[in-house]
Coordinates of C-alpha atoms and ligand atoms in Angstrom, one line a residue:
M885 CA 28.2 -10.3 -5.9
E886 CA 28.9 -14.0 -6.0
K887 CA 29.5 -15.3 -9.5
G888 CA 26.7 -17.4 -10.9
I889 CA 24.0 -15.9 -8.6
S890 CA 21.4 -13.8 -10.3
R891 CA 20.7 -10.4 -8.9
A892 CA 17.2 -11.5 -8.1
D893 CA 18.5 -14.6 -6.1
F894 CA 21.0 -12.4 -4.3
L895 CA 18.4 -9.9 -3.3
R896 CA 16.0 -12.8 -2.3
R897 CA 18.8 -14.4 -0.1
A898 CA 19.7 -11.0 1.4
G899 CA 16.0 -10.4 2.1
G900 CA 15.7 -13.8 3.8
A901 CA 18.5 -13.0 6.1
L902 CA 16.8 -9.7 7.2
A903 CA 13.3 -11.0 7.2
A904 CA 12.9 -11.4 10.9
T905 CA 13.3 -7.9 11.9
L906 CA 12.5 -5.5 9.1
P907 CA 9.3 -3.5 8.5
L908 CA 9.8 -2.6 4.9
S909 CA 8.9 -3.8 1.5
L910 CA 11.6 -4.3 -1.0
I911 CA 10.4 -4.4 -4.5
E912 CA 12.4 -5.6 -7.5
I913 CA 11.2 -5.0 -10.9
S914 CA 12.7 -6.3 -14.1
C915 CA 11.1 -5.5 -17.4
G916 CA 13.2 -7.7 -19.7
G917 CA 11.0 -10.7 -19.8
G918 CA 7.3 -11.3 -19.9
G919 CA 6.8 -13.0 -23.2
G920 CA 6.0 -9.7 -24.9
R921 CA 3.5 -8.5 -22.2
A922 CA 5.9 -6.0 -20.7
K923 CA 7.8 -3.4 -22.7
A924 CA 11.4 -4.6 -22.7
S925 CA 13.8 -2.2 -21.1
N926 CA 16.4 -4.7 -19.8
E927 CA 17.0 -2.5 -16.9
K928 CA 16.3 -4.1 -13.6
F929 CA 15.9 -2.0 -10.6
T930 CA 14.6 -2.1 -7.0
F931 CA 12.6 0.1 -4.8
A932 CA 11.8 -0.1 -1.1
F933 CA 8.3 0.5 0.3
I934 CA 7.5 1.8 3.8
S935 CA 3.9 2.4 4.8
D936 CA 1.5 3.4 7.5
P937 CA 3.7 4.3 10.5
H938 CA 1.1 6.5 12.2
L939 CA 3.5 8.5 14.3
T940 CA 1.6 9.7 17.3
H941 CA 2.3 12.9 19.2
I942 CA 1.7 12.7 22.9
K943 CA 3.0 16.1 24.1
G944 CA 6.1 18.3 23.8
T945 CA 8.7 16.2 22.2
Q946 CA 7.1 12.8 23.2
F947 CA 5.8 10.4 20.6
V948 CA 4.4 6.9 20.9
R949 CA 7.6 4.8 20.9
N950 CA 6.4 1.7 19.3
F951 CA 5.4 3.5 16.1
D952 CA 8.6 5.5 16.0
S953 CA 10.6 2.2 16.3
G954 CA 8.7 0.6 13.4
L955 CA 9.6 3.5 11.0
N956 CA 13.1 3.7 12.3
K957 CA 13.7 0.1 11.7
A958 CA 12.5 0.5 8.1
I959 CA 14.7 3.5 7.5
E960 CA 17.8 1.8 8.9
T961 CA 17.2 -1.2 6.7
V962 CA 16.7 0.8 3.6
N963 CA 20.0 2.5 4.1
L964 CA 21.7 -0.9 4.5
L965 CA 20.3 -2.4 1.3
F966 CA 22.6 -3.6 -1.4
P967 CA 22.1 -3.2 -4.2
K968 CA 20.8 0.2 -3.2
P969 CA 17.2 0.8 -4.1
D970 CA 16.6 3.4 -6.8
F971 CA 14.0 5.1 -4.6
V972 CA 11.7 4.5 -1.7
V973 CA 7.9 4.7 -1.8
F974 CA 6.2 6.0 1.2
G975 CA 2.6 4.6 1.3
G976 CA 0.8 7.2 3.5
D977 CA -0.4 7.7 7.1
L978 CA 2.9 9.1 8.3
A979 CA 1.0 11.0 11.0
Q980 CA -1.9 9.7 13.3
L981 CA -3.9 13.0 13.5
G982 CA -2.3 15.1 10.8
K983 CA -0.5 17.4 13.2
K984 CA 2.5 19.4 12.1
E985 CA 4.5 17.9 15.0
E986 CA 3.8 14.5 13.7
L987 CA 4.6 15.3 10.0
D988 CA 7.7 17.2 11.0
H989 CA 8.8 14.3 13.2
G990 CA 8.3 11.8 10.3
M991 CA 10.1 14.0 7.8
Q992 CA 13.0 14.4 10.2
M993 CA 13.1 10.6 10.5
L994 CA 12.7 10.1 6.7
S995 CA 15.4 12.7 5.9
R996 CA 17.9 10.0 6.9
V997 CA 16.7 7.7 4.0
N998 CA 19.7 7.5 1.7
A999 CA 17.5 7.5 -1.5
P1000 CA 14.9 9.7 -3.1
I1001 CA 11.4 9.2 -1.7
K1002 CA 8.1 9.1 -3.7
Y1003 CA 5.3 10.0 -1.3
V1004 CA 1.6 8.8 -1.2
I1005 CA -0.7 10.8 1.1
G1006 CA -3.0 8.9 3.6
E1007 CA -6.2 10.1 5.3
H1008 CA -4.4 10.6 8.6
D1009 CA -2.0 13.0 6.9
Y1010 CA -4.8 14.9 5.1
Y1011 CA -7.9 15.6 7.1
L1012 CA -6.6 18.2 9.6
D1013 CA -5.7 20.8 7.0
L1014 CA -6.8 19.1 3.8
G1015 CA -3.3 18.3 2.7
K1016 CA -2.0 21.9 2.8
Y1017 CA 1.1 21.2 5.0
W1018 CA 1.9 18.0 3.1
E1019 CA 1.8 19.8 -0.2
E1020 CA 3.8 22.7 1.1
K1021 CA 6.6 20.7 2.8
I1022 CA 6.5 17.1 1.5
S1023 CA 5.0 16.3 -1.9
K1024 CA 2.4 16.9 -4.6
L1025 CA -0.8 15.0 -3.8
Y1026 CA -0.8 13.2 -7.1
Y1027 CA 1.7 12.9 -9.9
S1028 CA 3.4 10.4 -12.3
F1029 CA 6.9 9.5 -13.3
D1030 CA 8.7 7.1 -15.5
H1031 CA 11.5 4.8 -14.3
K1032 CA 13.4 2.5 -16.5
G1033 CA 10.5 1.5 -18.8
V1034 CA 7.8 1.5 -16.1
H1035 CA 5.2 4.2 -15.8
F1036 CA 4.2 5.0 -12.2
V1037 CA 1.1 6.9 -11.2
V1038 CA 0.7 8.1 -7.7
L1039 CA -2.9 8.9 -6.8
N1040 CA -4.5 10.7 -3.9
S1041 CA -7.3 8.3 -3.3
I1042 CA -8.5 9.5 0.1
L1043 CA -10.5 12.6 -1.0
T1044 CA -14.2 12.7 0.0
D1045 CA -17.5 14.5 -0.4
E1046 CA -17.2 18.3 0.1
K1047 CA -20.4 18.4 2.1
W1048 CA -19.0 15.9 4.6
I1049 CA -15.8 18.0 4.9
A1050 CA -17.8 21.1 5.6
K1051 CA -20.1 19.7 8.2
W1052 CA -17.7 19.4 11.1
P1053 CA -17.3 22.3 13.6
S1054 CA -13.5 22.1 13.6
A1055 CA -10.7 20.7 11.7
E1056 CA -9.7 18.5 14.7
E1057 CA -13.1 17.0 14.9
R1058 CA -13.0 16.2 11.1
M1059 CA -9.6 14.6 11.6
N1060 CA -10.7 12.6 14.6
Q1061 CA -13.8 11.3 12.7
M1062 CA -11.8 10.2 9.7
A1063 CA -9.2 8.5 11.9
R1064 CA -11.7 6.1 13.3
L1065 CA -11.9 2.6 11.8
D1066 CA -15.4 1.4 12.5
N1067 CA -17.3 4.7 11.9
P1068 CA -20.9 5.2 10.8
E1069 CA -20.1 9.0 10.8
G1070 CA -17.4 8.6 8.2
S1071 CA -17.5 9.3 4.5
P1072 CA -16.2 7.1 1.6
F1073 CA -12.9 7.9 0.0
M1074 CA -12.7 8.9 -3.7
V1075 CA -10.3 10.0 -6.3
G1076 CA -12.6 12.6 -7.7
D1077 CA -13.4 13.9 -11.2
A1078 CA -10.5 16.5 -11.4
Q1079 CA -7.9 13.8 -10.6
L1080 CA -9.7 11.3 -13.0
A1081 CA -9.4 13.8 -15.8
W1082 CA -5.7 14.3 -15.0
L1083 CA -5.2 10.5 -15.0
K1084 CA -6.9 10.2 -18.3
K1085 CA -4.6 12.8 -19.9
D1086 CA -1.5 11.4 -18.2
L1087 CA -2.1 8.0 -19.6
E1088 CA -2.9 9.2 -23.1
A1089 CA 0.9 9.3 -23.9
V1090 CA 1.6 5.9 -22.4
D1091 CA 1.8 2.9 -24.7
S1092 CA -0.6 0.0 -23.6
K1093 CA 2.4 -2.4 -23.5
T1094 CA 4.2 -0.3 -20.9
P1095 CA 4.1 -1.9 -17.5
L1096 CA 1.9 0.4 -15.4
I1097 CA 2.2 0.6 -11.6
V1098 CA -0.3 2.6 -9.6
L1099 CA 0.5 3.6 -6.0
S1100 CA -2.5 4.7 -3.8
H1101 CA -3.2 4.8 -0.1
S1102 CA -6.7 3.2 -0.1
P1103 CA -7.4 0.1 -2.2
L1104 CA -8.6 1.1 -5.7
Y1105 CA -11.5 -1.3 -5.4
K1106 CA -14.3 -1.9 -2.9
I1107 CA -13.8 -4.2 0.0
F1108 CA -15.6 -3.1 3.1
K1109 CA -17.4 0.3 3.3
P1110 CA -17.9 0.6 7.1
W1111 CA -14.2 0.6 7.6
N1112 CA -13.4 2.6 4.5
F1113 CA -11.5 -0.2 3.0
W1114 CA -13.0 1.3 -0.1
T1115 CA -12.6 3.9 -2.9
D1116 CA -16.0 5.0 -4.1
D1117 CA -15.2 5.8 -7.7
A1118 CA -12.7 2.9 -8.0
E1119 CA -14.6 1.6 -11.1
K1120 CA -13.8 4.9 -12.9
V1121 CA -10.1 4.5 -12.1
Q1122 CA -10.2 0.9 -13.2
A1123 CA -11.8 1.9 -16.5
E1124 CA -8.8 4.2 -17.2
L1125 CA -6.4 1.3 -16.6
K1126 CA -8.3 -1.2 -18.7
R1127 CA -6.3 -1.0 -22.0
F1128 CA -3.0 -1.7 -20.4
N1129 CA -1.5 -5.2 -20.6
T1130 CA 0.1 -5.2 -17.2
V1131 CA -1.4 -3.2 -14.3
T1132 CA -0.4 -3.6 -10.8
V1133 CA -1.7 -1.5 -7.9
F1134 CA 0.2 -1.4 -4.6
H1135 CA -1.7 0.3 -1.7
G1136 CA -1.4 0.9 2.0
H1137 CA -4.2 1.7 4.4
V1138 CA -5.5 -1.8 5.2
H1139 CA -2.4 -2.9 7.3
Q1140 CA -2.6 -6.5 6.3
V1141 CA -1.8 -9.1 3.7
L1142 CA -4.4 -8.7 0.9
Y1143 CA -4.4 -9.4 -2.8
N1144 CA -7.1 -9.5 -5.4
Q1145 CA -7.7 -9.4 -9.2
I1146 CA -10.3 -7.4 -11.0
D1147 CA -10.2 -7.8 -14.8
N1148 CA -6.6 -6.9 -15.9
I1149 CA -5.6 -5.3 -12.5
S1150 CA -3.7 -7.1 -9.8
F1151 CA -3.9 -5.5 -6.3
Y1152 CA -1.5 -6.0 -3.4
A1153 CA -1.6 -4.4 0.0
L1154 CA 1.5 -3.4 1.8
M1155 CA 1.7 -3.9 5.6
S1156 CA 2.0 -1.2 8.2
T1157 CA 5.2 -0.6 10.2
G1158 CA 2.9 0.2 13.2
W1159 CA 0.1 -2.4 13.7
P1160 CA -2.1 -4.9 11.8
W1161 CA -5.8 -4.4 11.2
P1162 CA -8.2 -7.4 11.7
Y1163 CA -10.2 -8.7 8.8
P1164 CA -13.7 -7.5 8.0
E1165 CA -16.5 -10.0 7.4
S1166 CA -16.5 -9.4 3.7
Y1167 CA -13.4 -11.5 3.3
K1168 CA -15.6 -14.6 4.0
Q1169 CA -16.8 -14.0 0.4
D1170 CA -20.1 -12.7 1.7
T1171 CA -22.3 -11.9 -1.2
H1172 CA -23.6 -8.8 0.6
Y1173 CA -20.5 -6.9 -0.4
I1174 CA -19.8 -6.1 -4.0
P1175 CA -17.6 -7.0 -5.6
K1176 CA -16.7 -10.0 -3.6
M1177 CA -13.0 -10.8 -3.3
T1178 CA -12.0 -12.7 -6.5
V1179 CA -9.1 -14.6 -4.9
F1180 CA -9.5 -16.6 -1.7
M1181 CA -6.9 -15.4 0.8
N1182 CA -5.1 -17.3 3.6
R1183 CA -4.7 -14.9 6.6
Q1184 CA -2.1 -14.2 9.1
D1185 CA -3.3 -13.8 12.7
P1186 CA -4.5 -10.3 13.4
F1187 CA -4.6 -11.0 17.1
H1188 CA -0.9 -11.4 17.2
E1189 CA 0.5 -7.9 17.9
R1190 CA 3.3 -8.1 15.4
D1191 CA 1.8 -10.5 12.8
G1192 CA 0.7 -8.6 9.8
T1193 CA 3.4 -6.0 10.2
G1194 CA 6.6 -6.4 8.1
W1195 CA 7.8 -6.0 4.7
A1196 CA 7.6 -7.5 1.2
F1197 CA 9.7 -8.3 -1.7
V1198 CA 8.4 -8.1 -5.3
N1199 CA 10.1 -9.4 -8.3
F1200 CA 8.9 -8.4 -11.7
E1201 CA 11.2 -10.6 -13.7
N1202 CA 8.7 -12.1 -16.0
G1203 CA 6.7 -8.9 -16.6
R1204 CA 4.5 -9.8 -13.7
E1205 CA 5.0 -9.4 -10.0
E1206 CA 6.1 -12.1 -7.5
M1207 CA 5.6 -10.7 -4.1
T1208 CA 7.1 -12.2 -0.9
Y1209 CA 5.4 -10.9 2.2
K1210 CA 7.9 -11.0 5.0
L1211 CA 5.8 -11.2 8.1
W1212 CA 7.3 -10.6 11.5
E1213 CA 7.2 -13.7 13.6
N1214 CA 5.4 -15.7 10.9
K1215 CA 6.4 -17.6 7.8
D1216 CA 7.1 -15.7 4.6
R1217 CA 4.3 -15.8 2.1
V1218 CA 4.9 -15.7 -1.6
V1219 CA 2.0 -14.3 -3.7
A1220 CA 2.7 -14.1 -7.3
Y1221 CA 0.6 -13.5 -10.5
D1222 CA -0.2 -16.9 -12.0
D1223 CA -0.7 -17.0 -15.7
S1224 CA -2.8 -20.1 -15.7
A1225 CA -5.1 -18.9 -12.9
G1226 CA -5.2 -15.3 -14.2
H1227 CA -4.7 -13.8 -10.8
P1228 CA -2.3 -13.6 -7.8
V1229 CA -1.8 -17.0 -6.1
D1230 CA -0.4 -17.8 -2.7
R1231 CA 2.2 -20.4 -3.7
E1232 CA 1.8 -22.3 -0.4
Y1233 CA -1.8 -21.7 0.8
Q1234 CA -3.9 -21.2 -2.4
S1235 CA -5.1 -24.9 -2.7
P1236 CA -8.3 -25.6 -0.8
E1237 CA -6.8 -28.3 1.4
K1238 CA -4.1 -25.9 2.8
R1239 CA -6.4 -23.0 3.5
T1240 CA -7.1 -21.8 7.0
L1241 CA -10.7 -20.6 7.9
S1242 CA -11.7 -17.0 7.7
Q1243 CA -11.6 -15.4 11.2
T1244 CA -14.9 -14.1 12.4
H1245 CA -14.1 -13.3 16.0
Y1246 CA -12.9 -9.7 15.4
Ligands
FE2_2780 FE1 -2.9 3.4 8.0
FE2_2781 FE1 -5.1 5.1 6.0

């Protein structure tokens, strides 16, 4: 590494050079600063984040090529990263319809990743066999781990009501229903009481000054119920996180740039390697939806095929995150926790005169 260049600068420059083509998120975390907010560990580290490839089986050995190529690009890039990331987080929705063919295909691709992978399950991976194959072949559905002074919690946030699960005549029909976006037949996601009890116990041993990062598939707050951009018992999860000084939630599922602040918790969505979702009406700060978004967001263009897919770069140097969204065929967007505002701020577009209007023509 060049003398006089910090590791963060080096990584940022390296990321800038790669930004045009890469569908992954590179996250750098440093716990040495933070004015006492974060527990000092002085060990900086990085991890990459790949989410929502939705690999789709056609027949035989055929899969939808565009989705394969998004995941492949992410994997190739992770393997070229320097410094090498300590691990890779996979954010869920590896499969489109939960088929073994899709999960096997994805695992074969992900086996080329030259780093350990921490897996988060998505609803597209779960609702065919209720997570059995995933748990048997890929990962536990929820767990925690510590890494260089940061406590990580991985939640399975896409569970739902047992009665809804039982009402479908076949596993395929259940999966097809849950795979729809705009779906009056759907059922809200939840973490569930058993997992909440586990979370409570897991966090008992963690000091409130320890930086806490929660990884989930659905957002752990309520955005738009008709599309299941929603976790029904989100408030209960938030209550368990309340006593921590620094809490950051990274989630997949929504396939778009999205950030928010609720009490002490900052939320950031990761983009998909497959496609972007448009924005529901709630983002217009419509009071009909509770709670409304606390932070106004400037949007990318969901009608551009590749806008909204890409990767991000998060730097935790000051004990809070600074996240650079690297959008394909669009300008980078830096969204960072701002102490004076008390929430994430888009460094370029947060001020009212620079905002673009919410898009309603979805
Ligand atoms: Fe997804
Ligand atoms: Fe999802």
